mmCIF file of C-alpha atoms in Angstrom:
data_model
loop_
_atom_site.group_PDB
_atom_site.id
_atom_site.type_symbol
_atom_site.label_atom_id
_atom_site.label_comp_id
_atom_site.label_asym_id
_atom_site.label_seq_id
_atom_site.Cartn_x
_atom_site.Cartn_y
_atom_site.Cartn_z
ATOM 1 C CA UNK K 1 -34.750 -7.696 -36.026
ATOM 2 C CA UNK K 2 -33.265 -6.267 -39.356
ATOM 3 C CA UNK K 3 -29.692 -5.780 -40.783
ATOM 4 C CA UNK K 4 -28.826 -1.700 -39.448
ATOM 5 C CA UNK K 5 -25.593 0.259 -39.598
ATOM 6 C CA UNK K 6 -24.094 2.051 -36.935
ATOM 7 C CA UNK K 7 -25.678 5.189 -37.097
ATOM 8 C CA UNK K 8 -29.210 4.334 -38.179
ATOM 9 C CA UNK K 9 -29.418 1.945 -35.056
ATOM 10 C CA UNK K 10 -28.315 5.089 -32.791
ATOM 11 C CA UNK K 11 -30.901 7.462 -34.543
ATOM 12 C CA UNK K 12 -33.684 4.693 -34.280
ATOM 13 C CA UNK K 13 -33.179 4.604 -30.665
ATOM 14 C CA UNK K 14 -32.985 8.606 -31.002
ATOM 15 C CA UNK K 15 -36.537 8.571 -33.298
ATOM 16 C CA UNK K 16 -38.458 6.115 -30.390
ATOM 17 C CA UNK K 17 -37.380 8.601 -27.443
ATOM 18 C CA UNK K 18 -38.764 11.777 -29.554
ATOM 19 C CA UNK K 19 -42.095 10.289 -30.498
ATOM 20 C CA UNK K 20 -42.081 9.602 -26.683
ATOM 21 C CA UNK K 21 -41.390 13.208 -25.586
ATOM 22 C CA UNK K 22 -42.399 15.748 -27.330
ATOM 23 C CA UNK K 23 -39.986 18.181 -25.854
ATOM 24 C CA UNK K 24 -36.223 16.442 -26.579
ATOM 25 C CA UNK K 25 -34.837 18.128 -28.904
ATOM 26 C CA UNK K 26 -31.478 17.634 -31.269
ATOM 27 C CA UNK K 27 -28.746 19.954 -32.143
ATOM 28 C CA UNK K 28 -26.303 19.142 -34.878
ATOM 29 C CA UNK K 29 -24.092 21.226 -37.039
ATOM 30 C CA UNK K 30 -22.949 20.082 -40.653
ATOM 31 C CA UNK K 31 -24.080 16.406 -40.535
ATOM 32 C CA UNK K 32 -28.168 16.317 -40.843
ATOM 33 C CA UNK K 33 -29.898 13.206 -38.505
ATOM 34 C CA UNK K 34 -30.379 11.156 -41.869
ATOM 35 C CA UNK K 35 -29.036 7.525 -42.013
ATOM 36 C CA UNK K 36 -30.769 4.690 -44.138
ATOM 37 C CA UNK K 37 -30.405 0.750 -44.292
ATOM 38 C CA UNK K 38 -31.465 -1.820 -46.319
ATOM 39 C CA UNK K 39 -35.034 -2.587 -46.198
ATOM 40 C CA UNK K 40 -36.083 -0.232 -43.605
ATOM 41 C CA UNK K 41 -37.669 3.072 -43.601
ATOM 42 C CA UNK K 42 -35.083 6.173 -44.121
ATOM 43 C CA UNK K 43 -34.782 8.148 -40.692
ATOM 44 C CA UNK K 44 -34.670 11.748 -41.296
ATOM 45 C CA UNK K 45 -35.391 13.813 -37.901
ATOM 46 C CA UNK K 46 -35.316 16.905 -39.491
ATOM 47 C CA UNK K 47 -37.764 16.004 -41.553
ATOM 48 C CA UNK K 48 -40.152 14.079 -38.779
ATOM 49 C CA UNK K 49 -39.988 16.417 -36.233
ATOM 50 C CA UNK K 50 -39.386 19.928 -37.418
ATOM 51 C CA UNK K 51 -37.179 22.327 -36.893
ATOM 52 C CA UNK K 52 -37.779 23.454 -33.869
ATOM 53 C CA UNK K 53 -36.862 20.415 -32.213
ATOM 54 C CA UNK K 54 -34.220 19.195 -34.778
ATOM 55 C CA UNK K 55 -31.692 22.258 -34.903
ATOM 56 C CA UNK K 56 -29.237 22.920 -37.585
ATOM 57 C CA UNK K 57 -27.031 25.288 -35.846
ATOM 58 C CA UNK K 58 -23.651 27.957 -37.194
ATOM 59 C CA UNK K 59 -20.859 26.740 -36.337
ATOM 60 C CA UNK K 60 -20.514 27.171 -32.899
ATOM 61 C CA UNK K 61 -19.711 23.509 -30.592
ATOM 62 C CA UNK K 62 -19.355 26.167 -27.193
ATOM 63 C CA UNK K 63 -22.961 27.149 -27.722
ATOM 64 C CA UNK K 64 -24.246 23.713 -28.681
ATOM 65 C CA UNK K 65 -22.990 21.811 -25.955
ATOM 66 C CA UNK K 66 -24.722 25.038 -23.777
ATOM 67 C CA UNK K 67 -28.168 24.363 -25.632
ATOM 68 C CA UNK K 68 -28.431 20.882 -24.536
ATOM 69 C CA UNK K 69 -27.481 21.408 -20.717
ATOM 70 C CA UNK K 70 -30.059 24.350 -20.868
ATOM 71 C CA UNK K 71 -32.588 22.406 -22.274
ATOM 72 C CA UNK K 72 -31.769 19.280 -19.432
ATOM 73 C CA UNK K 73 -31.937 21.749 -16.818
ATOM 74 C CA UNK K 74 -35.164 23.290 -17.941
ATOM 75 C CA UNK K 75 -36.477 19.235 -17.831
ATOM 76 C CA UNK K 76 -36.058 18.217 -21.624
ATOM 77 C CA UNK K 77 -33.858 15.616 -22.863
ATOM 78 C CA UNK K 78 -31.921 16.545 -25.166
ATOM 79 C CA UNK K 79 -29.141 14.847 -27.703
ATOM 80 C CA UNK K 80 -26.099 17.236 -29.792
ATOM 81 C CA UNK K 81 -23.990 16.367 -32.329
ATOM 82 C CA UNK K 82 -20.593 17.648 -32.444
ATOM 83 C CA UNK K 83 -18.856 16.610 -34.926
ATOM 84 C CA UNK K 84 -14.977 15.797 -35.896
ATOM 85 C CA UNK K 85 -12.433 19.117 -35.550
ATOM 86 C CA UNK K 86 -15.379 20.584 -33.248
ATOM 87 C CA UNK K 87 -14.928 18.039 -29.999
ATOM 88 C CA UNK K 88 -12.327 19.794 -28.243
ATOM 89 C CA UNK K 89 -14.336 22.979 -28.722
ATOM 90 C CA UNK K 90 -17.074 22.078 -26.221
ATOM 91 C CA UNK K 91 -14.925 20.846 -23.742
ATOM 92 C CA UNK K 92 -14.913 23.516 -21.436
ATOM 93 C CA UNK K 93 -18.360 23.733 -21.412
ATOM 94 C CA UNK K 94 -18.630 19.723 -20.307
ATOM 95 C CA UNK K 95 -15.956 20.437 -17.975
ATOM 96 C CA UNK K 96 -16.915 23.272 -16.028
ATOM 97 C CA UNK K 97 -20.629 22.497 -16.471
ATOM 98 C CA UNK K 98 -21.691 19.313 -17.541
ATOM 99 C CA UNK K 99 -19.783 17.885 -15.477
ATOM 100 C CA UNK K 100 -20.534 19.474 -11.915
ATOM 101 C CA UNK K 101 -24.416 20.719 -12.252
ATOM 102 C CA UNK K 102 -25.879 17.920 -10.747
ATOM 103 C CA UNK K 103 -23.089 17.643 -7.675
ATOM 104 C CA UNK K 104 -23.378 21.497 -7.860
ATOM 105 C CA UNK K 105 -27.461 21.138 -6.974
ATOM 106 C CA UNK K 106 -26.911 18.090 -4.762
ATOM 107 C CA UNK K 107 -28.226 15.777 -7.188
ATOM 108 C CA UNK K 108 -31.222 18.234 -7.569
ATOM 109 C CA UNK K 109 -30.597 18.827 -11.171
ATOM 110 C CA UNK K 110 -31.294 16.126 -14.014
ATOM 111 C CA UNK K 111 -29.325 16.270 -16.723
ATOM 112 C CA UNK K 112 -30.715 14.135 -19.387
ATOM 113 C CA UNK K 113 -28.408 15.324 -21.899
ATOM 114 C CA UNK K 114 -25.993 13.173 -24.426
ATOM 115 C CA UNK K 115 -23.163 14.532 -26.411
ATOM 116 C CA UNK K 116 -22.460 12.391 -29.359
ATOM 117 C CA UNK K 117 -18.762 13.371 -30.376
ATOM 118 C CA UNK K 118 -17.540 11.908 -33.720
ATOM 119 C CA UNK K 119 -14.163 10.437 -33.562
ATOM 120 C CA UNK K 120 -14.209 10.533 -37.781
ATOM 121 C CA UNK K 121 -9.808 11.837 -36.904
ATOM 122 C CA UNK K 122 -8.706 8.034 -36.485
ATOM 123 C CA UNK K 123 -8.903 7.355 -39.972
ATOM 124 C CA UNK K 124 -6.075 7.771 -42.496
ATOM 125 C CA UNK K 125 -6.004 10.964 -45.024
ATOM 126 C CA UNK K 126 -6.912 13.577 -42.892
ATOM 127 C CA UNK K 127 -3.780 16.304 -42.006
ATOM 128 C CA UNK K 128 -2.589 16.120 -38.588
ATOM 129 C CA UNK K 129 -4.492 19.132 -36.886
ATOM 130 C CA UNK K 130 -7.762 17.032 -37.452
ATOM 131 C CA UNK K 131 -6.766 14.118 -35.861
ATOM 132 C CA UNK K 132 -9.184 12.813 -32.432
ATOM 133 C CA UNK K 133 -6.863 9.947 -31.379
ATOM 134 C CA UNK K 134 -7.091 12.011 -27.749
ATOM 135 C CA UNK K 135 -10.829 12.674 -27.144
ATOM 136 C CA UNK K 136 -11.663 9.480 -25.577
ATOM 137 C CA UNK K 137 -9.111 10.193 -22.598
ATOM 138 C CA UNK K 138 -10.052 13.724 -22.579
ATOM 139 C CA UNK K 139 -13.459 13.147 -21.751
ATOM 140 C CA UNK K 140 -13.560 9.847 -19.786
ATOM 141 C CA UNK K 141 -11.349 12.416 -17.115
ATOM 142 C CA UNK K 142 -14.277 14.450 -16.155
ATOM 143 C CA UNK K 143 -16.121 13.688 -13.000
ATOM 144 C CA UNK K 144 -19.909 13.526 -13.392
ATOM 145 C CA UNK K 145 -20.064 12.464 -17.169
ATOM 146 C CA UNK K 146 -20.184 9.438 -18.037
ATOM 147 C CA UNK K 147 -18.406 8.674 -21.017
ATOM 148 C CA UNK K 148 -19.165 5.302 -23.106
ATOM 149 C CA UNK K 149 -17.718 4.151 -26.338
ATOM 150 C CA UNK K 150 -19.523 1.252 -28.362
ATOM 151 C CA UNK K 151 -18.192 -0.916 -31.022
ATOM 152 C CA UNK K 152 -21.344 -2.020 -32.323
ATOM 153 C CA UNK K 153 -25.093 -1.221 -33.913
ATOM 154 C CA UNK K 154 -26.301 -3.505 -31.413
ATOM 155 C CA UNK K 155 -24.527 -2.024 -28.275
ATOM 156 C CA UNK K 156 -24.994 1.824 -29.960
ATOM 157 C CA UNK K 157 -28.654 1.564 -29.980
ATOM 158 C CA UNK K 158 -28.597 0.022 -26.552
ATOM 159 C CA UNK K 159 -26.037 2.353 -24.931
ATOM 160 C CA UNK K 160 -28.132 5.573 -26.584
ATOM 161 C CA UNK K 161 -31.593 4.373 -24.881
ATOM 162 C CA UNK K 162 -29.726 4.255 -21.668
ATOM 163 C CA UNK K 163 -28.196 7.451 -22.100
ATOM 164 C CA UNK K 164 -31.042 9.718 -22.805
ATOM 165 C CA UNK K 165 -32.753 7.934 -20.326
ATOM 166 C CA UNK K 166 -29.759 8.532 -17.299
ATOM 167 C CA UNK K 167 -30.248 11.776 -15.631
ATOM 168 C CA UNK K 168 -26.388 12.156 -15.665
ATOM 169 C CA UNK K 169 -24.624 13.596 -19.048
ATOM 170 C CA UNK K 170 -23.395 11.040 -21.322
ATOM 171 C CA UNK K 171 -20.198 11.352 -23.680
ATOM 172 C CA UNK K 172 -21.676 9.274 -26.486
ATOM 173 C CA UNK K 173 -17.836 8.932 -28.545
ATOM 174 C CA UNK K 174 -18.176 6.575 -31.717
ATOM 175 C CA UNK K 175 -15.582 5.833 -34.007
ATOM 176 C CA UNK K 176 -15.814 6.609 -38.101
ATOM 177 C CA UNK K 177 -13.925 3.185 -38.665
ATOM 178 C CA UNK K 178 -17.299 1.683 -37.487
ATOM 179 C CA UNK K 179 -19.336 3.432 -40.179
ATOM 180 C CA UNK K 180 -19.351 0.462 -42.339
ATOM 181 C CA UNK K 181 -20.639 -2.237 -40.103
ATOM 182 C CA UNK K 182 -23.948 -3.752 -40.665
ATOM 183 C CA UNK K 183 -25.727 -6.437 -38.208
ATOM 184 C CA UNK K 184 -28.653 -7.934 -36.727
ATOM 185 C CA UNK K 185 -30.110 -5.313 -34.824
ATOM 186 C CA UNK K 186 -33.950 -5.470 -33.055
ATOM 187 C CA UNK K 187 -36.217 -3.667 -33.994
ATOM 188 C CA UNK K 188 -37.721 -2.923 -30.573
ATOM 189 C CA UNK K 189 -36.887 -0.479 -27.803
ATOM 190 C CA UNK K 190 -34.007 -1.735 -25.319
ATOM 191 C CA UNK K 191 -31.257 -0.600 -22.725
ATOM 192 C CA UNK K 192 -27.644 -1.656 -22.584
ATOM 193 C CA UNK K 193 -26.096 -0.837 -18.762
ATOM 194 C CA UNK K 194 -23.466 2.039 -18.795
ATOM 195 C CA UNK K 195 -21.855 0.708 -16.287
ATOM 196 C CA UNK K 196 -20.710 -2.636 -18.183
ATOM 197 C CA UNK K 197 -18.006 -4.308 -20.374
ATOM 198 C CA UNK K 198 -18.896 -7.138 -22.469
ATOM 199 C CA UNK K 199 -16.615 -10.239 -23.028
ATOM 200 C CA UNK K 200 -16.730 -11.146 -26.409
ATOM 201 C CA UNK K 201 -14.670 -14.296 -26.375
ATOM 202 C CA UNK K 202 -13.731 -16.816 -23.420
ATOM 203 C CA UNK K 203 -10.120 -17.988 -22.529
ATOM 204 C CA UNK K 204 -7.410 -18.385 -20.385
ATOM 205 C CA UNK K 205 -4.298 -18.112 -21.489
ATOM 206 C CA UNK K 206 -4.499 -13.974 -21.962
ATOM 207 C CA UNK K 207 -7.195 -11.191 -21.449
ATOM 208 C CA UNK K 208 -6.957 -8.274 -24.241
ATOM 209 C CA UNK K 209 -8.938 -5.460 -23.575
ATOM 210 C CA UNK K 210 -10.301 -3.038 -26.261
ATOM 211 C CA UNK K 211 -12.770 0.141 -26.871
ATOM 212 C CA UNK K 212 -14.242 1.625 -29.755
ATOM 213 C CA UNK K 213 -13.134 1.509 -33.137
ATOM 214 C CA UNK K 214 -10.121 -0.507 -32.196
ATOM 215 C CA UNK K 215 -12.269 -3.638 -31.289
ATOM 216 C CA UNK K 216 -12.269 -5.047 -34.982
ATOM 217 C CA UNK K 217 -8.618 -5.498 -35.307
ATOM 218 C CA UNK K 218 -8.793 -6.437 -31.147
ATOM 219 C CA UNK K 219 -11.299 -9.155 -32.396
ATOM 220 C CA UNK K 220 -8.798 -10.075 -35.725
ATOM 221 C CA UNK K 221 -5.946 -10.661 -33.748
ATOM 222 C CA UNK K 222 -7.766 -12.850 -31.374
ATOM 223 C CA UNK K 223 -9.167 -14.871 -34.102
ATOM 224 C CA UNK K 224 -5.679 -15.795 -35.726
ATOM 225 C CA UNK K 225 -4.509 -16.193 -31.700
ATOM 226 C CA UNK K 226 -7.195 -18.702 -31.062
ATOM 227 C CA UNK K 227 -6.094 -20.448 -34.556
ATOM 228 C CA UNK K 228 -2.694 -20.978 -33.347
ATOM 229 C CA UNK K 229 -4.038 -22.662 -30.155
ATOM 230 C CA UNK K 230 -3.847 -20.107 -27.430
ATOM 231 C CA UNK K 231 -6.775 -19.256 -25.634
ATOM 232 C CA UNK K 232 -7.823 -15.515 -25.550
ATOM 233 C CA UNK K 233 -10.498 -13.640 -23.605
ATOM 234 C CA UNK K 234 -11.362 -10.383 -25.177
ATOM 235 C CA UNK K 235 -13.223 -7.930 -23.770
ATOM 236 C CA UNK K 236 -14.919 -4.628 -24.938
ATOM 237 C CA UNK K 237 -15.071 -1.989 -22.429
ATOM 238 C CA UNK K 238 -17.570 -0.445 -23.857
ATOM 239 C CA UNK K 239 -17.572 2.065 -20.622
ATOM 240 C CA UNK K 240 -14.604 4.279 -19.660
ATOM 241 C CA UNK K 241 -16.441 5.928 -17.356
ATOM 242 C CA UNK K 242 -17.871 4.209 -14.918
ATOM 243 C CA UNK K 243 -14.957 1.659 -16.111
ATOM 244 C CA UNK K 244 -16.447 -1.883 -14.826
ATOM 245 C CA UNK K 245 -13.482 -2.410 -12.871
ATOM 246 C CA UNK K 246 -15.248 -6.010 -11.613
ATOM 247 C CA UNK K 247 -14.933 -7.728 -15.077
ATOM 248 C CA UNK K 248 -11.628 -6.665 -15.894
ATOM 249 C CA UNK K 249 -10.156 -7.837 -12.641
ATOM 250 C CA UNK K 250 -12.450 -11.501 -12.613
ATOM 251 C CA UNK K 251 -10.701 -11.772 -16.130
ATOM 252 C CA UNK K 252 -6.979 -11.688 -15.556
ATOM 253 C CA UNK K 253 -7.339 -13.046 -12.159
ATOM 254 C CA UNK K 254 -7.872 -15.839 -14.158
ATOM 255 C CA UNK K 255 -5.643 -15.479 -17.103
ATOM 256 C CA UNK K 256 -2.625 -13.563 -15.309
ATOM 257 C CA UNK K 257 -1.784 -12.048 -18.809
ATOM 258 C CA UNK K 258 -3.784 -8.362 -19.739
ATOM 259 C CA UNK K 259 -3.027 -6.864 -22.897
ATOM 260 C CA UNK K 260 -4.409 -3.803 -23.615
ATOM 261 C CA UNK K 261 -5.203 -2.071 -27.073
ATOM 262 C CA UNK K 262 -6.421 1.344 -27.628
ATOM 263 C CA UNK K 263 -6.599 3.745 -30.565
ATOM 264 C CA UNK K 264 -5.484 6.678 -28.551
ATOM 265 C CA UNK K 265 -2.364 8.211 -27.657
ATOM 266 C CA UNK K 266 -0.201 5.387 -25.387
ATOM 267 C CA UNK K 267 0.763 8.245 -22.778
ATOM 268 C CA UNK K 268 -2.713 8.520 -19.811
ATOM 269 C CA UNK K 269 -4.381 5.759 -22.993
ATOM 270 C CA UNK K 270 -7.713 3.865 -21.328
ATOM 271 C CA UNK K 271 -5.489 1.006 -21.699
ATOM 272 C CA UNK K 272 -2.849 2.924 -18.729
ATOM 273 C CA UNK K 273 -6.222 3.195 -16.728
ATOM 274 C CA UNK K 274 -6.917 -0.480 -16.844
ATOM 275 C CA UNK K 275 -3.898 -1.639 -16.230
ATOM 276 C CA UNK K 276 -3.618 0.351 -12.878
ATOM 277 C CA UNK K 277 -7.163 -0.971 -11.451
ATOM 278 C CA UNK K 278 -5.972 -4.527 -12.219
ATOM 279 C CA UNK K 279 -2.609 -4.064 -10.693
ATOM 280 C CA UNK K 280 -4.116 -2.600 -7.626
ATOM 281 C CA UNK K 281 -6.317 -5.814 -7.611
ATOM 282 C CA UNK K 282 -4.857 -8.737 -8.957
ATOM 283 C CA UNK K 283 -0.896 -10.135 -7.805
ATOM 284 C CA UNK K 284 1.296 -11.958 -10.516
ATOM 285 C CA UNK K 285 -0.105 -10.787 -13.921
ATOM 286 C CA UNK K 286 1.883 -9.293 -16.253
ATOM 287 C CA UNK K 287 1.306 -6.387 -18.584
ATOM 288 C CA UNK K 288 1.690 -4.693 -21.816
ATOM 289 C CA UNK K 289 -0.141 -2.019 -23.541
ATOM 290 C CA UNK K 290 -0.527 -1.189 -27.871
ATOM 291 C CA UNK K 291 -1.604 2.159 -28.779
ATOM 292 C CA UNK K 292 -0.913 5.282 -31.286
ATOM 293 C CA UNK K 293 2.544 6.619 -30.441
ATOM 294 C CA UNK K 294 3.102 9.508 -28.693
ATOM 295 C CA UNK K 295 3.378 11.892 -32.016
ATOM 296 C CA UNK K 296 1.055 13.722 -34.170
ATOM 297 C CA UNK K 297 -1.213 11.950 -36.911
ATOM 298 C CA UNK K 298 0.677 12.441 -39.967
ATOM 299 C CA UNK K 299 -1.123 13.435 -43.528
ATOM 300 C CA UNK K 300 0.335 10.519 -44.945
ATOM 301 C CA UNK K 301 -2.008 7.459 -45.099
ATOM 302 C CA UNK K 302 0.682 5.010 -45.234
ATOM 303 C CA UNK K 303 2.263 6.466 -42.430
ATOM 304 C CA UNK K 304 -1.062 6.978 -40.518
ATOM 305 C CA UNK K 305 -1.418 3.475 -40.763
ATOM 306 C CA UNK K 306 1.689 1.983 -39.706
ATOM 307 C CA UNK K 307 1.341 4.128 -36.650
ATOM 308 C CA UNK K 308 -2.155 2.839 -35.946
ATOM 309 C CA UNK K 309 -2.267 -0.212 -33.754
ATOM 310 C CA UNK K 310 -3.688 -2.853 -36.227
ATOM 311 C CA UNK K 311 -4.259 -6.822 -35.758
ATOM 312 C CA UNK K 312 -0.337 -7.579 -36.271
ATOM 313 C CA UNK K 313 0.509 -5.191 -33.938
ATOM 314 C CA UNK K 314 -2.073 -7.025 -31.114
ATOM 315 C CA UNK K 315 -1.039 -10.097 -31.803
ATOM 316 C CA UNK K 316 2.584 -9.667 -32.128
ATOM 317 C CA UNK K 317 2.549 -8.150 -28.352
ATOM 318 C CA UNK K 318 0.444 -11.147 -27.282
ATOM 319 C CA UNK K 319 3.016 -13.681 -28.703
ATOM 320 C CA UNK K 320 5.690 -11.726 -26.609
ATOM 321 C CA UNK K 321 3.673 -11.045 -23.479
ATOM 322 C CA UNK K 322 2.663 -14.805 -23.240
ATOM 323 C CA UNK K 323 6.058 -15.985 -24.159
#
């Protein structure tokens, strides 16, 4: 157990699975497989494993996101890196094919491919046109990927085991807003489900519900929530796709109250998708949703940020949906 940020726990759990296997490979563009922490070793995969199986790419997300799949269809796992202003690129290609190989070959094909996609747009001072405030929607829509979001080092290094280890394609999105965070994370070799949210706090009165980089103002608001005596469940959904359907409902069966928060656009949000599989389930609860207006990112950081669903924002619709 040592102190790891987010991306060194996902490319320890990246560096165990390649000493394992000789023949994954991973294909990046731009932003080298480096990450360090305090007190621990530096991971460089580049520099472990050679270039043959650590690719620097051009500039081309189409062809990257076609490397991978031919590499899990040929039996290797394999893990790409596509990086912010290049996700919407590959989508076609994890569409059309990612997507439908292994219905396509009755299950026949394994695809033991993951597509980390960098959601570095949701943070203030880039211009509009390199905003990713949709990608999470985007990709959770596809049939046969499964598309998980963690919130943090412990759950990323988890979540990445279990993804190159699924034979299905994995949407890997994680959020630049978690690039700071630093915590406890084993050492050791470990899987966290796919298929599962976690609840990160017990109550009640109200159930939010969160993904992603949005889960540290989720967890803010529930904290000063809590302080004024109400009592708040939170969870983290963690999955979009398979959405664990089973907690969410348990949850505000209980509490009657489901508020969700995304950091997406509010039109077809995750949050929209919740709310419809709890409605269909659970009689009497009321609703409300927080997410990035329906509007482009502006270059403005003050702007960007009072558009941006932040703690105030959560816990001012709380206050209203519970009163």
């Amino acid at each position: 157990m040592a102190r790891k940020s987010f991306m060194y726990s996902v490319l320890e759990a990246v560096q165990y699975e390649m000493r394992q296997d000789p023949n994954m490979v991973w294909i990046f563009e731009l932003t080298p497989p480096v990450a360090s922490t305090p007190g621990k070793p530096v991971i460089n995969l580049e520099t472990e494993f050679g270039r043959n199986r650590v690719v620097n790419t051009g500039i081309d997300e189409m062809w990257m996101a076609g490397c991978v799949l031919g590499a899990g269809l040929a039996g290797s796992k394999a893990v790409t890196y596509i990086p912010y202003q290049g996700t919407g690129m590959c989508f076609q290609m994890l569409q059309n094919h990612a997507g439908k190989l292994r219905s396509m070959t009755g299950g026949g094909a394994s695809m033991p491919v993951v597509f980390i996609l960098e959601m570095t747009g949701q943070t203030p001072g880039f211009a509009g046109q390199h905003s990713d405030y949709e990608i999470d929607t985007y990709y959770a829509h596809i049939p046969g990927l499964k598309t998980v979001i963690p919130s943090t080092p412990t759950d990323a290094k988890g979540m990445m085991v279990s993804a190159i280890r699924d034979p299905n394609p994995v949407a890997f999105l994680w959020a630049d807003a978690l690039r700071p965070m630093i915590e406890d994370v084993p050492d050791e070799q470990y899987e966290t489900p796919l298929d599962k949210a976690a609840i990160r706090t017990e109550g009640s009165d109200l159930t939010i519900v969160g993904s992603g980089g949005g889960m540290p103002e989720v967890l803010k608001a529930a904290e000063a929530l809590i302080a004024e005596g109400m009592s708040v469940e939170v969870i983290d959904l963690r999955c979009l796709k398979p959405m664990d359907t089973e907690t969410l409902v348990k949850s505000v069966g209980k509490t009657k109250r489901l508020l969700t928060v995304d950091q997406s656009y509010y039109t077809l949000c995750p949050g929209a998708e919740v709310i419809a599989r709890v409605a269909e389930n659970v009689d009497g609860a009321k609703y409300k949703r927080v997410a990035f207006p329906d509007a482009p990112p502006p270059a403005s950081p003050e702007m960007f940020l009072w558009m941006r669903p932040n703690a105030d924002h959560i816990a001012g619709a709380a206050k209203k949906l519970i009163g």
